[in-house]
Coordinates of C-alpha atoms and ligand atoms in Angstrom, one line a residue:
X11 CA -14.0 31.2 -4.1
X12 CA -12.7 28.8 -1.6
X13 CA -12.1 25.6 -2.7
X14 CA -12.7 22.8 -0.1
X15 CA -11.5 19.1 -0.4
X16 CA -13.8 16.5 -0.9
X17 CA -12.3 13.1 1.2
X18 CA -14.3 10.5 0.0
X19 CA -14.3 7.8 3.0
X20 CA -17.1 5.3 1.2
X21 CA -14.3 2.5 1.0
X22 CA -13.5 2.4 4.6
X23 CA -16.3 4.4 6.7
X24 CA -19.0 3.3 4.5
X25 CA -17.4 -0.1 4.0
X26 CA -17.2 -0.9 7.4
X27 CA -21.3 -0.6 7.9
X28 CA -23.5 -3.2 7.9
X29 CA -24.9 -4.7 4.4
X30 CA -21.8 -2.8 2.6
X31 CA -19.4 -4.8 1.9
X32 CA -17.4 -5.1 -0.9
X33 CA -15.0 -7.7 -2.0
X34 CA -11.6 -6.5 -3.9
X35 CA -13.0 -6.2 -7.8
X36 CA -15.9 -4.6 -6.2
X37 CA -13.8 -1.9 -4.2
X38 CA -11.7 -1.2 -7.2
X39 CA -14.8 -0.6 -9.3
X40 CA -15.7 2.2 -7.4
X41 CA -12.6 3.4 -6.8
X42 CA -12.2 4.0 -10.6
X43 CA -15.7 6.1 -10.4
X44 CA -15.0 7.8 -8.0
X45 CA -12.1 8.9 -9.8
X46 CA -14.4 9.6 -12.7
X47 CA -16.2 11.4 -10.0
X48 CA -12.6 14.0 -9.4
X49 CA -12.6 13.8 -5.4
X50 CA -9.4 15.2 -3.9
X51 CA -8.7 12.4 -1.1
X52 CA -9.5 8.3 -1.4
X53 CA -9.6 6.8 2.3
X54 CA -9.4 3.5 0.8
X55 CA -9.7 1.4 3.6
X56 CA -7.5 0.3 7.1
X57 CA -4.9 -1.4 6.2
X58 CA -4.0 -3.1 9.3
X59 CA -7.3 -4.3 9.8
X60 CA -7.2 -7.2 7.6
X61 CA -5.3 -8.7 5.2
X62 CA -8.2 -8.5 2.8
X63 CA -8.1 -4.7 3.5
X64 CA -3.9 -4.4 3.1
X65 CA -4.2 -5.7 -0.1
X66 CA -7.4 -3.2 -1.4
X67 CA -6.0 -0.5 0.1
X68 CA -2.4 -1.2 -1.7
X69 CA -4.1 -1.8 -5.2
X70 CA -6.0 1.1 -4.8
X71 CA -3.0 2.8 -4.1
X72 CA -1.4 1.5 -7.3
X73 CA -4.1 1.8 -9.7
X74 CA -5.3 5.2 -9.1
X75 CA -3.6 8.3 -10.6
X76 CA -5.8 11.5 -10.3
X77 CA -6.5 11.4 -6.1
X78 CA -4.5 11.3 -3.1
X79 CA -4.8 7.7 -1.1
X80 CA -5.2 7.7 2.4
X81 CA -5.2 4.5 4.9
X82 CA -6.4 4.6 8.4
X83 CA -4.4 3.7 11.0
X84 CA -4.5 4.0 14.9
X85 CA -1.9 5.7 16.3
X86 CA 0.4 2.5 16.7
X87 CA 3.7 2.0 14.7
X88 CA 2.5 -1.5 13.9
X89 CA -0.7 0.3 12.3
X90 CA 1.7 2.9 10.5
X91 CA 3.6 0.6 8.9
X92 CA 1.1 -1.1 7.4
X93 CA -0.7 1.9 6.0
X94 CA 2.8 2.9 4.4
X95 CA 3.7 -0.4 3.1
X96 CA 0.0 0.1 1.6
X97 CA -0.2 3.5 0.2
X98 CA 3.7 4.1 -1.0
X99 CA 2.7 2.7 -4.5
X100 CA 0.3 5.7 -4.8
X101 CA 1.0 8.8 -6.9
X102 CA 0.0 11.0 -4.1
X103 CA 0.2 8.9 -0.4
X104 CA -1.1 10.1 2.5
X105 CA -1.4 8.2 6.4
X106 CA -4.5 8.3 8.3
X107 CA -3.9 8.0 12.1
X108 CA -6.1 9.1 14.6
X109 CA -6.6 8.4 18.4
X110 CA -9.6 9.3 20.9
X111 CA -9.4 12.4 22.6
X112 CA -12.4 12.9 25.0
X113 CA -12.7 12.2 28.6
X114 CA -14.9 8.7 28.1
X115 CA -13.2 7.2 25.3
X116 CA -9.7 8.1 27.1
X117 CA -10.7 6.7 30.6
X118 CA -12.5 3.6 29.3
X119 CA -11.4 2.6 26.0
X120 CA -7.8 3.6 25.6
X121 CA -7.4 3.3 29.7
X122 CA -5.1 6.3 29.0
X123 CA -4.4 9.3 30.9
X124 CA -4.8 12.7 28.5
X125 CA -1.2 13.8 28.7
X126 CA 0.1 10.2 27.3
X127 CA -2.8 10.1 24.8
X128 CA -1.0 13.7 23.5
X129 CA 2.5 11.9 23.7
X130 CA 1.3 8.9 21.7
X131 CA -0.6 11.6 18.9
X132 CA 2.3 13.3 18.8
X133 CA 5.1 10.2 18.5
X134 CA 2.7 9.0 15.6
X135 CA 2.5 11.9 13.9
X136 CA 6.4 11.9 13.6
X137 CA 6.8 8.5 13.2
X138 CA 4.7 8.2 10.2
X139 CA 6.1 11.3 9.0
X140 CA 9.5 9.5 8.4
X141 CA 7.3 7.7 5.7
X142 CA 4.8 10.1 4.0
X143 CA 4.9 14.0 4.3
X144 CA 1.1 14.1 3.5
X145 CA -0.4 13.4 7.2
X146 CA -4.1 13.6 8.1
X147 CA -4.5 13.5 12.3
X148 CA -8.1 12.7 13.9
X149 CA -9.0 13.3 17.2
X150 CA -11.5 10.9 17.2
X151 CA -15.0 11.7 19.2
X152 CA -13.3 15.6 18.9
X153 CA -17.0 17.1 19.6
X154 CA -17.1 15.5 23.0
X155 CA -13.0 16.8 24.1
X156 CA -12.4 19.1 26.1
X157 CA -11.3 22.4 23.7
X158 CA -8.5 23.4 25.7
X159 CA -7.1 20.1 25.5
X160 CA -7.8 19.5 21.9
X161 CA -6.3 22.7 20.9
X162 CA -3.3 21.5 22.6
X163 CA -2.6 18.5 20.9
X164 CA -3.4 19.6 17.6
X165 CA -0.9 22.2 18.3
X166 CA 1.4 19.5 19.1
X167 CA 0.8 17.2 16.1
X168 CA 1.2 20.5 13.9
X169 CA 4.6 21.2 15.3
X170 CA 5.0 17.5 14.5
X171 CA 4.5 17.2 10.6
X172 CA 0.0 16.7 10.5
X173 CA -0.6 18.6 7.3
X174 CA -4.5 18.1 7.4
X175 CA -6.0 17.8 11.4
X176 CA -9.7 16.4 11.3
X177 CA -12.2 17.1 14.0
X178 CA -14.3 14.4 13.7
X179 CA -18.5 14.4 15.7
X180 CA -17.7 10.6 15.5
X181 CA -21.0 10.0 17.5
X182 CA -23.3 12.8 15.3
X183 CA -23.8 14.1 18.7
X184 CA -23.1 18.3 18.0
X185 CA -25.3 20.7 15.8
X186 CA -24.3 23.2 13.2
X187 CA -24.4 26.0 16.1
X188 CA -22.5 24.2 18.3
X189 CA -19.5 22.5 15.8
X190 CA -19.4 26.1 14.5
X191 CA -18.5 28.1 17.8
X192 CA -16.2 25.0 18.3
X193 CA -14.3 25.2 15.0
X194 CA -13.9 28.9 15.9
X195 CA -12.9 28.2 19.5
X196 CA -10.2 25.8 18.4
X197 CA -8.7 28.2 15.7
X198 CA -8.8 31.1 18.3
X199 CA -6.8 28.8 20.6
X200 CA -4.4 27.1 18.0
X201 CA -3.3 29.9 15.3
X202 CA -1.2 26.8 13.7
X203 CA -4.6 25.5 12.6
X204 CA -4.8 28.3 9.9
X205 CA -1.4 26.8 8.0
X206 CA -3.0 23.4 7.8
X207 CA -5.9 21.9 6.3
X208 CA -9.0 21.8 8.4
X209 CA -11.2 18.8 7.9
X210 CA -14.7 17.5 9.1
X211 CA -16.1 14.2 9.5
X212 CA -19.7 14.3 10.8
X213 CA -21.7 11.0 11.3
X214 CA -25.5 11.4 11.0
X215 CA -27.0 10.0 13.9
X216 CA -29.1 13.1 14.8
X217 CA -29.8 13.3 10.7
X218 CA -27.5 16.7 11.3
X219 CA -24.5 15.5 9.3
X220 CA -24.3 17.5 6.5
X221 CA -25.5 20.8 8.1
X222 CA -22.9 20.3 10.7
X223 CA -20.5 19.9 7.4
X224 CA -21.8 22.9 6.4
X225 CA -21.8 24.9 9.3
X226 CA -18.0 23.6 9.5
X227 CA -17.1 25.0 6.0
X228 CA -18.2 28.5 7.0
X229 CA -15.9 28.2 10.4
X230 CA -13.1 27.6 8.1
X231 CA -12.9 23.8 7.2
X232 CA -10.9 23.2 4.0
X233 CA -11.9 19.8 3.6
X234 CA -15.2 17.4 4.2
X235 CA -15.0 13.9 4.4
X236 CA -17.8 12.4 3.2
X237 CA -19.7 8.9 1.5
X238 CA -21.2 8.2 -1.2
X239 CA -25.5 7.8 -0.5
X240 CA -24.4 9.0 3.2
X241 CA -23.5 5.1 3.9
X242 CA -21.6 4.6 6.8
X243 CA -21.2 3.4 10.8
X244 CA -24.8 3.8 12.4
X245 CA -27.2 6.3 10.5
X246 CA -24.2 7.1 8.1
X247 CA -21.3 9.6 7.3
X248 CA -22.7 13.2 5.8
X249 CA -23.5 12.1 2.4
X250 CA -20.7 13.5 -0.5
X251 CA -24.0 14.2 -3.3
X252 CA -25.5 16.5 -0.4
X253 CA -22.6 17.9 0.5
X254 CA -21.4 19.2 -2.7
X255 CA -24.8 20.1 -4.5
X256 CA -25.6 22.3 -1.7
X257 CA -21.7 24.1 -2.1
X258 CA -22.7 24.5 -5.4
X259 CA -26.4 25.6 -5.3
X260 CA -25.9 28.0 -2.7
X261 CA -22.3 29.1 -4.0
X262 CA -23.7 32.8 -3.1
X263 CA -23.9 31.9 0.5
X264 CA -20.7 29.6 1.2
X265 CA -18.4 31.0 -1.3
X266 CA -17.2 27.5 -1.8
X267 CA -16.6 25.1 -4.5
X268 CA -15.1 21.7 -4.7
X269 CA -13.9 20.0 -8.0
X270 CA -16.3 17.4 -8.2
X271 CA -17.5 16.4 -11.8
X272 CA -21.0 16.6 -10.7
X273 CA -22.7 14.7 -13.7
X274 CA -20.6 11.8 -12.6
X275 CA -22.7 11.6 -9.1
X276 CA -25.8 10.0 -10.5
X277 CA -24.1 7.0 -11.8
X278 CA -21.5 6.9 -8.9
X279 CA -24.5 6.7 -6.3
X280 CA -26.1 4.1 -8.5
X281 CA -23.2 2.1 -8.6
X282 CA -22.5 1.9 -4.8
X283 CA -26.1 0.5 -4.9
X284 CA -25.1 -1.8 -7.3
X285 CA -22.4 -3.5 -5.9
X286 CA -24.0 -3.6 -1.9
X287 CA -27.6 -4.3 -2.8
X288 CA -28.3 -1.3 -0.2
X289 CA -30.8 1.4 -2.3
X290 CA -31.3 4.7 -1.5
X291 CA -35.1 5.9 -0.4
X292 CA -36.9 7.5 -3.1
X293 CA -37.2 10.9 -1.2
X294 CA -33.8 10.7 -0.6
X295 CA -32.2 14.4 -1.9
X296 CA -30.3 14.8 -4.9
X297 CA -30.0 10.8 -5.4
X298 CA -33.5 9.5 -4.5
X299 CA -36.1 8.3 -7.0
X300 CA -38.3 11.4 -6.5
X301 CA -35.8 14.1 -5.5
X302 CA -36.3 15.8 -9.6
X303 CA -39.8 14.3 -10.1
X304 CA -42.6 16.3 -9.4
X305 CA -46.4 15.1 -8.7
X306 CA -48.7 17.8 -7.4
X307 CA -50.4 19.6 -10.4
X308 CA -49.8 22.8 -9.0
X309 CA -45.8 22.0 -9.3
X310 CA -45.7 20.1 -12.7
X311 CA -47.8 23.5 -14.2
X312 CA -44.8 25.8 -13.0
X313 CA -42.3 23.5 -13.7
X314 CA -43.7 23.5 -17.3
X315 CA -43.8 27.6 -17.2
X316 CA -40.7 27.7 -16.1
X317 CA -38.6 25.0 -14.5
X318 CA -37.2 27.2 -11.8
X319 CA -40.2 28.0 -10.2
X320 CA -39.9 24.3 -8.2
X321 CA -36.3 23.4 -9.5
X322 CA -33.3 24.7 -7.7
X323 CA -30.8 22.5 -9.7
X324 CA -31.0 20.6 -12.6
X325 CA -31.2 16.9 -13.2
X326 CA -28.6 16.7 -15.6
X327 CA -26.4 18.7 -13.0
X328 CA -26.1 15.5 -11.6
X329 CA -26.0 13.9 -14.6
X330 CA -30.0 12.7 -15.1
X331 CA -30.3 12.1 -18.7
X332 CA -33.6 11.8 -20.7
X333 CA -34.4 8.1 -20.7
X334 CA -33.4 7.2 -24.1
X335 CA -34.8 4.6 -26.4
X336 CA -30.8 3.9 -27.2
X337 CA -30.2 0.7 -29.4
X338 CA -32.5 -1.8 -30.8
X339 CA -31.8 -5.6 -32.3
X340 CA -30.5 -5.0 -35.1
X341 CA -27.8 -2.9 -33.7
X342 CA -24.0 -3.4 -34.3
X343 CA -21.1 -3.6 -31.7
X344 CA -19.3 -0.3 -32.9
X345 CA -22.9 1.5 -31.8
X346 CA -23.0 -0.4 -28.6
X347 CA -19.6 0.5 -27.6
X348 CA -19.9 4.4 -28.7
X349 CA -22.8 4.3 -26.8
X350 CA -21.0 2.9 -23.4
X351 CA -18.0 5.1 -23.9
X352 CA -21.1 8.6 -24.2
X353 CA -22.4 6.9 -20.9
X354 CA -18.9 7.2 -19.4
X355 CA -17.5 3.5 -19.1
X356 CA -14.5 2.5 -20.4
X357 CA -14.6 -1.5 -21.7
X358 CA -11.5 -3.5 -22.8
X359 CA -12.1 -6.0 -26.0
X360 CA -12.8 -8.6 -23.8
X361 CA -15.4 -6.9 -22.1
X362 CA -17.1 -5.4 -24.8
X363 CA -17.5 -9.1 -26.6
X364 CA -19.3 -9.9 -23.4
X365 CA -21.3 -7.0 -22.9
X366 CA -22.3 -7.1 -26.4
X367 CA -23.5 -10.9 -25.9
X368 CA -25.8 -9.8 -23.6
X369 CA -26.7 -6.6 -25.3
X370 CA -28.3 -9.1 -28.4
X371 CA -29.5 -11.7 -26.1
X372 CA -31.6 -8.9 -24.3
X373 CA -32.5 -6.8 -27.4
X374 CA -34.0 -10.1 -28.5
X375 CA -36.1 -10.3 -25.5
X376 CA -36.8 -6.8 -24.8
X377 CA -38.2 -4.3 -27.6
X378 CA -36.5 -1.3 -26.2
X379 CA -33.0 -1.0 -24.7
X380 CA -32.9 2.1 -22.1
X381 CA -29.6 3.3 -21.6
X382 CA -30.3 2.0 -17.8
X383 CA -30.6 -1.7 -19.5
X384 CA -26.9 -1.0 -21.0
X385 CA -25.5 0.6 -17.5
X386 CA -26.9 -2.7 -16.1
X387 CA -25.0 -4.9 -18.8
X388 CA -21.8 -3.1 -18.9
X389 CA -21.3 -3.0 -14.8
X390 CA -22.4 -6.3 -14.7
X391 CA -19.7 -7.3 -16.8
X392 CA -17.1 -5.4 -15.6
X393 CA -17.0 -7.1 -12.0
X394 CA -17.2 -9.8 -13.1
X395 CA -15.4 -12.8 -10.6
X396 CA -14.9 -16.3 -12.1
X397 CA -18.1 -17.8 -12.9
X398 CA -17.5 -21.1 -11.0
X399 CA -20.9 -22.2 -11.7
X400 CA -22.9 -21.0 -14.5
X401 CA -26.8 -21.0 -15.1
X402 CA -27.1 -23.6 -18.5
X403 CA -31.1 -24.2 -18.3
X404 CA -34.2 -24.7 -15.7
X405 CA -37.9 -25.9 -15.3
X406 CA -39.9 -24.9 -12.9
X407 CA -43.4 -26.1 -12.0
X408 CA -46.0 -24.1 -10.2
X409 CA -49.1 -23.3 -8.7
X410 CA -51.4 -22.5 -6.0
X411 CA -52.3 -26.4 -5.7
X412 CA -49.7 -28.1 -6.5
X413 CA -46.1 -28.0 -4.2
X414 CA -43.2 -26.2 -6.4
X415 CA -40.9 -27.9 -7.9
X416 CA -37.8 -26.7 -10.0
X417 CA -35.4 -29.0 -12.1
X418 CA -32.0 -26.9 -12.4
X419 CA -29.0 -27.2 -14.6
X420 CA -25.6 -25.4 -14.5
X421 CA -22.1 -25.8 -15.7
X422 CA -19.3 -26.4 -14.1
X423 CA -15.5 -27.0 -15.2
X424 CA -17.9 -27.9 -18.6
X425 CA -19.7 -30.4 -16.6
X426 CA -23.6 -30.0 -16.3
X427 CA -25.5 -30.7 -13.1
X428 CA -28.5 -31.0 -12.7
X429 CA -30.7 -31.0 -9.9
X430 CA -34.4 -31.3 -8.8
X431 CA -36.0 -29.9 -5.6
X432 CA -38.8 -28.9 -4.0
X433 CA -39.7 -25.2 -2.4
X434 CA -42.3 -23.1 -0.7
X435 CA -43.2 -21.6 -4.5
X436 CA -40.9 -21.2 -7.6
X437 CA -38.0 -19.2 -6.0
X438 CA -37.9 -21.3 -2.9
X439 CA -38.0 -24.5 -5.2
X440 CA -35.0 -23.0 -7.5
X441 CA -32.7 -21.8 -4.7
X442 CA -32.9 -25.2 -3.2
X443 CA -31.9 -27.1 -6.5
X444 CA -29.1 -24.9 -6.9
X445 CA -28.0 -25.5 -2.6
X446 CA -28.0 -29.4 -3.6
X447 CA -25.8 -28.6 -6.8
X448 CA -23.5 -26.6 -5.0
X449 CA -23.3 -29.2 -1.6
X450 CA -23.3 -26.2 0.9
X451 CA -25.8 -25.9 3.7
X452 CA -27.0 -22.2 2.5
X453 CA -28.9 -19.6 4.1
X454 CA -31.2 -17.2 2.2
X455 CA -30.0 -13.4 4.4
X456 CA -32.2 -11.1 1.8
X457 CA -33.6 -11.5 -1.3
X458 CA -35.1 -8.2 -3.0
X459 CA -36.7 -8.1 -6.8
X460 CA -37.3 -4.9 -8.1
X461 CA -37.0 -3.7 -12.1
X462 CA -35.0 -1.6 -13.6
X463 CA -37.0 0.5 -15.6
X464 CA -40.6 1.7 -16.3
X465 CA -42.8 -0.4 -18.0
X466 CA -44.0 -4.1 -18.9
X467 CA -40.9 -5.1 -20.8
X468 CA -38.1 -4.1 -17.6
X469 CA -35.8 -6.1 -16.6
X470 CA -36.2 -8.2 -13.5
X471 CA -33.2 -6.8 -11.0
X472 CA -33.2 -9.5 -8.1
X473 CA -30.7 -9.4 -5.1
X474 CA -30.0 -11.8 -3.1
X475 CA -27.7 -11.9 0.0
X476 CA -26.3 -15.8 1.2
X477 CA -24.3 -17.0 4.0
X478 CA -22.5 -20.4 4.7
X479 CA -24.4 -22.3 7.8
X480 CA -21.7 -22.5 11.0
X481 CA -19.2 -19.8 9.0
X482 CA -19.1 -16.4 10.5
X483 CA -19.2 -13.3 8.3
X484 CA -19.8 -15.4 5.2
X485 CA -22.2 -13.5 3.5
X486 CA -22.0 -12.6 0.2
X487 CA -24.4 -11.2 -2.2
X488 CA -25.2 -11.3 -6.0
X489 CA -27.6 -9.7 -8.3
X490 CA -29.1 -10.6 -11.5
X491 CA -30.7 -9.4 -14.3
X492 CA -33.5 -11.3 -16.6
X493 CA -36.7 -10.5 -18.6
X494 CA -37.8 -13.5 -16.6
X495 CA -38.1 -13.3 -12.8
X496 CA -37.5 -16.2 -12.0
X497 CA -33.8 -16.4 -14.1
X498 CA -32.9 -13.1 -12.7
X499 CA -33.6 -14.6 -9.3
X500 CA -31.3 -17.7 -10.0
X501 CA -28.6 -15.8 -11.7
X502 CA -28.7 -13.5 -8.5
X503 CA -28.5 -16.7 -6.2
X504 CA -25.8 -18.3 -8.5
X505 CA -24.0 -14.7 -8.3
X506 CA -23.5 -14.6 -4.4
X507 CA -22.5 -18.6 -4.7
X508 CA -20.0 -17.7 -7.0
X509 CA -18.6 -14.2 -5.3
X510 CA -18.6 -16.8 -1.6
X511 CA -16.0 -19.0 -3.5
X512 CA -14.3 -15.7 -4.8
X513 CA -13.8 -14.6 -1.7
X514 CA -12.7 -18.3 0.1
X515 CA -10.1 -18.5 -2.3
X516 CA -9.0 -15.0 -1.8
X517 CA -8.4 -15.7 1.8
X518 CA -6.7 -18.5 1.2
X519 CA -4.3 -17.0 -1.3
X520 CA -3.6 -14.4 1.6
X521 CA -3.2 -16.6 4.6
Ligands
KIV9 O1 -15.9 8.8 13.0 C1 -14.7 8.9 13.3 O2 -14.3 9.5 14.2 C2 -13.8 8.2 12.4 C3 -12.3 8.6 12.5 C4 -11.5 7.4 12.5 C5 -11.9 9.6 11.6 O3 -14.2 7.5 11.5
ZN10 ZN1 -16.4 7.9 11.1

């Protein structure tokens, strides 16, 4: 069996897309599952983009001890030295750097001729080399180069330390035909290609990504970089849950594996939606709602006879467990913890005091606690950011003849506030109290209400995303969780207040 690298990119790739997000405690949340989750390579973010990124990248770096961390970087010193300075704290560092190599992005965004693009690649390569020995080379937009010329320079940035060279379909523009006779072409042309890791980076904006990925592994590629739920620039980055179940289901055909835990990719994909507020479609495959549930009677009778006659992998595979009636009121906190360690969470003390709060506080509310309920408690309270303000109490009044009002207090520094206002219906009414509590000209972005599980006693799961009025890229977002709607609503709305002044006072500690 081959074994082929799994480069997770969901942190800087997937980061970088629209509605993804995620502030530092977030990031470092899933980095620690996607640790659980046993990929080979972390691209934890671009360290020279921001500050804010410089100092994810480096904690990452420091906190992880199982994966190799990578940083992006262009192929700039300035940009080198900053992924180093980020990365050297990890137990296994690698640098990123990648520059454009076909004829359109040379001529009109680097305004470089090709022979001084292959002079920069290769001064790069040796320049970070002084740092790292573990160096990963792109040639960015690779499907739309020239071959002869890419061969060339890969040759060159071989000969100049690159230990992993990526050929990246940056625009999802190839097909699995096509990246395959390239991928051949190129090793036909550069031998040196063979001593290195091969590695494949396909965006999805034909819906080909993870065929292409595929079609790549059987031309040779050693590693696939990938996102978790396929999030990423544009339509996405080949999705990692795709990617590996198909190695694995159709082991026969690709002679492949990767190390992947793959019980763990349930919980990681569910996670990732966690923290963004971005779900995955119900038909999506392996992760979706529906991808394991099946309707038409025809399929549910041979699924009964015998689940492979409709099943080609397992739910548990991917770590689907039986929706357990798991704790009930009367429950202590040695069962609640022994339950969240089965489930795969670690908690400190501190942690578990809190989850267990809200464990008895929902058990009171809710005759059965799911395991989804305690997922939903115990990621809750693991990123949790300083609560500035805190929901203490709130009235609403409503109705289809009257206007809404809602009368809302909270806590803050021990103080309560309390505030009245009026809304277009409840939630309206209530997100208004809380913008004259919190003094901030606020604008409602999204706002999404779904529940957690089946049936009448679920939790309420509401989203909401908030920016500052006259503040560029202010948006935060913040979820909640309630039997009651309409608390799960304000706790969300609270959430995203509390996460913007998080993240203010981040910056500031930066700047
Ligand atoms: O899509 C792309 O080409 C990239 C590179 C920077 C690897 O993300
Ligand atoms: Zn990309």
């Amino acid at each position: 069996m081959k074994q082929i690298k799994i480069f997770d990119t969901t942190l800087r790739d997937g980061e970088q897309s629209p509605g993804c997000s995620m502030n530092l405690k977030e990031k470092i949340e899933m980095a620690k599952q996607l640790e659980r989750l046993n990929i080979d390579v972390m691209e934890a973010g671009f360290a020279a983009s921001s500050p804010g990124d410089f100092k994810s990248v480096k904690t990452i770096a420091e906190t992880m001890k199982n994966c190799t961390v990578a940083s992006l970087a262009r192929a700039l010193p300035g940009d080198i030295d900053k992924a180093y300075e980020a990365v050297k704290g990890a137990v296994s560092p690698r640098i990123h750097t990648f520059i454009a190599t076909s004829p359109i992005h040379m001529q009109y965004k680097l305004q470089m001729n090709p022979d001084a693009v292959i002079d920069s690649a290769e001064a790069m390569v040796k320049y970070a080399k002084k740092y790292v020995s573990n160096i990963e080379f792109s040639a960015e937009d690779a499907t739309r180069s020239d071959v002869e010329f890419l061969a060339k320079i890969f040759d060159k940035v071989i000969k100049a330390g690159a230990t992993t060279i990526n050929i990246p379909d940056t625009v999802g523009y190839t097909t699995p035909d096509e990246y395959y006779n390239f991928i051949m072409a190129l090793r036909d042309r550069c031998p040196a290609l063979d001593k290195v890791d091969i590695s494949v980076h396909c965006h999805n904006d034909l819906g080909l990504a993870v065929a292409n990925s595929l079609a790549a592994v059987r031309a040779g590629a050693t590693q696939v970089e990938c996102t978790v739920n396929g999030i990423g620039e544009r339509a996405g980055n080949a999705s990692l849950e795709e990617i590996v179940m198909a190695l694995r289901t159709r082991k026969d055909l690709y002679k492949a594996e990767t190390r992947i835990v793959t019980t763990e990719i349930m919980r990681t994909s569910k996670l990732l939606s966690r923290i963004t507020g971005v779900k995955v479609q119900p038909n999506k495959a392996i992760v979706g709602e529906n991808a394991f549930a099946h309707e038409a009677g025809i399929h549910q009778d041979g699924v009964l006879k015998n689940k492979e006659t409709y099943e080609i992998m397992t739910p548990e595979s991917i770590g689907i467990t039986e929706k357990s009636l798991v704790l009930g009121k009367h429950s202590g906190k040695a069962a609640l913890k022994a339950r969240i360690q089965e489930l795969g969470y670690e908690v400190t003390n501190e942690e578990l005091e809190e989850a267990f709060v809200k464990f008895k506080d929902l058990a009171d509310k809710k005759k059965q606690v799911y395991d989804s309920d305690i997922e939903a408690i115990v990621t809750k309270s693991n990123i949790q950011i300083p609560q500035t303000f805190k929901l203490d109490r709130f009235v609403i009044n409503s109705g289809n003849t009257i206007t809404s009002t809602a009368n809302v207090a909270v806590i803050k520094n021990g103080k309560r506030i309390e505030k009245v206002a009026v809304g277009d219906g409840p939630i309206d009414a209530a997100f208004h109290a809380i913008e004259k509590i919190v003094g901030r000209k606020l604008h409602l972005e999204d706002y999404k209400l779904s529940s957690n599980t089946d049936g009448k006693d679920a939790l309420g799961d509401a989203t909401v995303a908030i920016s500052e009025e006259g503040k560029k890229n202010s948006t935060t977002k913040g979820r909640g969780l309630s039997t009651d709607v309409i608390e799960a609503s304000l706790i969300a709305y609270i959430n995203a207040v509390n996460k913007m002044i998080y993240e203010e006072e981040s910056h500031k500690e930066m700047n």
